[in-house]
């Protein structure tokens, strides 16, 4: 299992646009095959950092998921929304693998 963490730099004057973008992905991403953990918007501290986090089984599954997302009507609409409204200043993706499992110790 891989976890994709998308780090966004957003326009702090357009946080509501990012929130709408996040809600739209909340519908489209699970429908297209990824296990969405969530989208996170600035609250305290930085006003420009936001995150999207989801799990996917493998990089091959990621490619299939991306194709589905590109063909999804809401996925296309959401991408166009972000281009039109220009609230995303930068977007970086990192794929991580859980290294700390199993968690906790039973004593």
CSV table of C-alpha atoms in Angstrom, one decimal:
chain,number,residue,atom,x,y,z
A,1,UNK,CA,0.0,0.0,0.0
A,2,UNK,CA,1.2,3.5,-0.9
A,3,UNK,CA,0.1,6.8,0.5
A,4,UNK,CA,0.1,9.7,-1.8
A,5,UNK,CA,0.5,13.1,-0.1
A,6,UNK,CA,-0.2,16.1,-2.2
A,7,UNK,CA,1.2,19.3,-0.8
A,8,UNK,CA,-0.5,22.4,-2.2
A,9,UNK,CA,0.6,26.0,-1.9
A,10,UNK,CA,-2.7,28.0,-2.2
A,11,UNK,CA,-3.6,31.6,-2.5
A,12,UNK,CA,-4.6,32.5,1.1
A,13,UNK,CA,-7.3,34.9,-0.2
A,14,UNK,CA,-9.0,31.9,-2.0
A,15,UNK,CA,-9.3,29.4,0.8
A,16,UNK,CA,-13.0,28.9,0.1
A,17,UNK,CA,-12.2,28.0,-3.5
A,18,UNK,CA,-9.8,25.3,-2.2
A,19,UNK,CA,-12.5,24.0,0.2
A,20,UNK,CA,-14.9,23.5,-2.8
A,21,UNK,CA,-12.1,21.8,-4.7
A,22,UNK,CA,-11.5,19.5,-1.8
A,23,UNK,CA,-15.2,18.6,-1.5
A,24,UNK,CA,-15.3,17.8,-5.2
A,25,UNK,CA,-12.4,15.5,-4.8
A,26,UNK,CA,-14.1,13.9,-1.8
A,27,UNK,CA,-16.7,12.6,-4.3
A,28,UNK,CA,-14.5,11.9,-7.3
A,29,UNK,CA,-11.4,10.2,-5.8
A,30,UNK,CA,-13.2,7.3,-4.0
A,31,UNK,CA,-15.4,6.7,-7.0
A,32,UNK,CA,-12.3,6.4,-9.3
A,33,UNK,CA,-10.5,3.9,-7.1
A,34,UNK,CA,-8.3,5.5,-4.4
A,35,UNK,CA,-8.9,5.3,-0.6
A,36,UNK,CA,-9.2,9.0,0.3
A,37,UNK,CA,-8.0,9.9,3.8
A,38,UNK,CA,-8.9,13.6,3.2
A,39,UNK,CA,-8.1,17.1,2.1
A,40,UNK,CA,-6.8,19.5,4.7
A,41,UNK,CA,-7.0,23.3,4.5
A,42,UNK,CA,-5.0,25.9,6.5
A,43,UNK,CA,-6.4,26.6,10.0
A,44,UNK,CA,-3.6,27.8,12.3
A,45,UNK,CA,-0.1,28.7,11.4
A,46,UNK,CA,0.6,28.8,7.6
A,47,UNK,CA,-2.2,30.2,5.5
A,48,UNK,CA,-0.8,28.8,2.3
A,49,UNK,CA,-0.2,25.1,2.9
A,50,UNK,CA,-2.9,22.5,2.3
A,51,UNK,CA,-2.8,18.7,1.8
A,52,UNK,CA,-4.6,15.9,0.0
A,53,UNK,CA,-3.9,12.4,1.3
A,54,UNK,CA,-5.0,9.1,-0.1
A,55,UNK,CA,-4.0,5.4,-0.3
A,56,UNK,CA,-3.5,3.4,-3.4
A,57,UNK,CA,-2.4,-0.3,-3.7
A,58,UNK,CA,0.5,0.3,-6.2
A,59,UNK,CA,1.9,2.6,-8.8
A,60,UNK,CA,0.2,0.5,-11.5
A,61,UNK,CA,-3.1,1.0,-9.7
A,62,UNK,CA,-2.3,4.7,-9.4
A,63,UNK,CA,-2.0,4.9,-13.3
A,64,UNK,CA,-5.4,3.2,-13.7
A,65,UNK,CA,-6.9,5.5,-11.0
A,66,UNK,CA,-5.5,8.6,-12.8
A,67,UNK,CA,-7.0,7.5,-16.1
A,68,UNK,CA,-10.4,7.0,-14.4
A,69,UNK,CA,-10.1,10.4,-12.7
A,70,UNK,CA,-9.3,12.1,-16.0
A,71,UNK,CA,-12.4,10.5,-17.6
A,72,UNK,CA,-14.7,11.3,-14.7
A,73,UNK,CA,-17.0,14.3,-15.3
A,74,UNK,CA,-16.5,15.8,-11.8
A,75,UNK,CA,-12.8,15.1,-12.0
A,76,UNK,CA,-12.5,17.0,-15.3
A,77,UNK,CA,-14.7,19.8,-14.0
A,78,UNK,CA,-12.7,20.1,-10.8
A,79,UNK,CA,-9.4,20.3,-12.7
A,80,UNK,CA,-10.9,23.0,-15.0
A,81,UNK,CA,-12.2,24.9,-11.9
A,82,UNK,CA,-8.7,25.0,-10.4
A,83,UNK,CA,-7.2,26.3,-13.7
A,84,UNK,CA,-9.9,28.9,-14.1
A,85,UNK,CA,-9.9,30.2,-10.4
A,86,UNK,CA,-6.1,30.0,-10.0
A,87,UNK,CA,-6.1,29.3,-6.3
A,88,UNK,CA,-3.4,26.5,-6.5
A,89,UNK,CA,0.0,28.1,-6.7
A,90,UNK,CA,2.0,24.9,-6.5
A,91,UNK,CA,1.3,21.2,-6.2
A,92,UNK,CA,3.8,18.5,-5.2
A,93,UNK,CA,3.1,14.7,-4.9
A,94,UNK,CA,5.0,12.3,-2.7
A,95,UNK,CA,4.4,8.6,-2.5
A,96,UNK,CA,5.2,7.1,0.9
A,97,UNK,CA,5.1,3.5,2.3
A,98,UNK,CA,4.2,2.9,5.9
A,99,UNK,CA,7.4,2.0,7.8
A,100,UNK,CA,6.1,2.0,11.4
A,101,UNK,CA,3.7,-0.9,11.3
A,102,UNK,CA,2.6,-2.6,13.4
A,103,UNK,CA,1.7,0.2,15.8
A,104,UNK,CA,1.7,-0.1,19.5
A,105,UNK,CA,2.6,-2.8,21.9
A,106,UNK,CA,0.3,-5.0,23.9
A,107,UNK,CA,1.7,-5.7,27.4
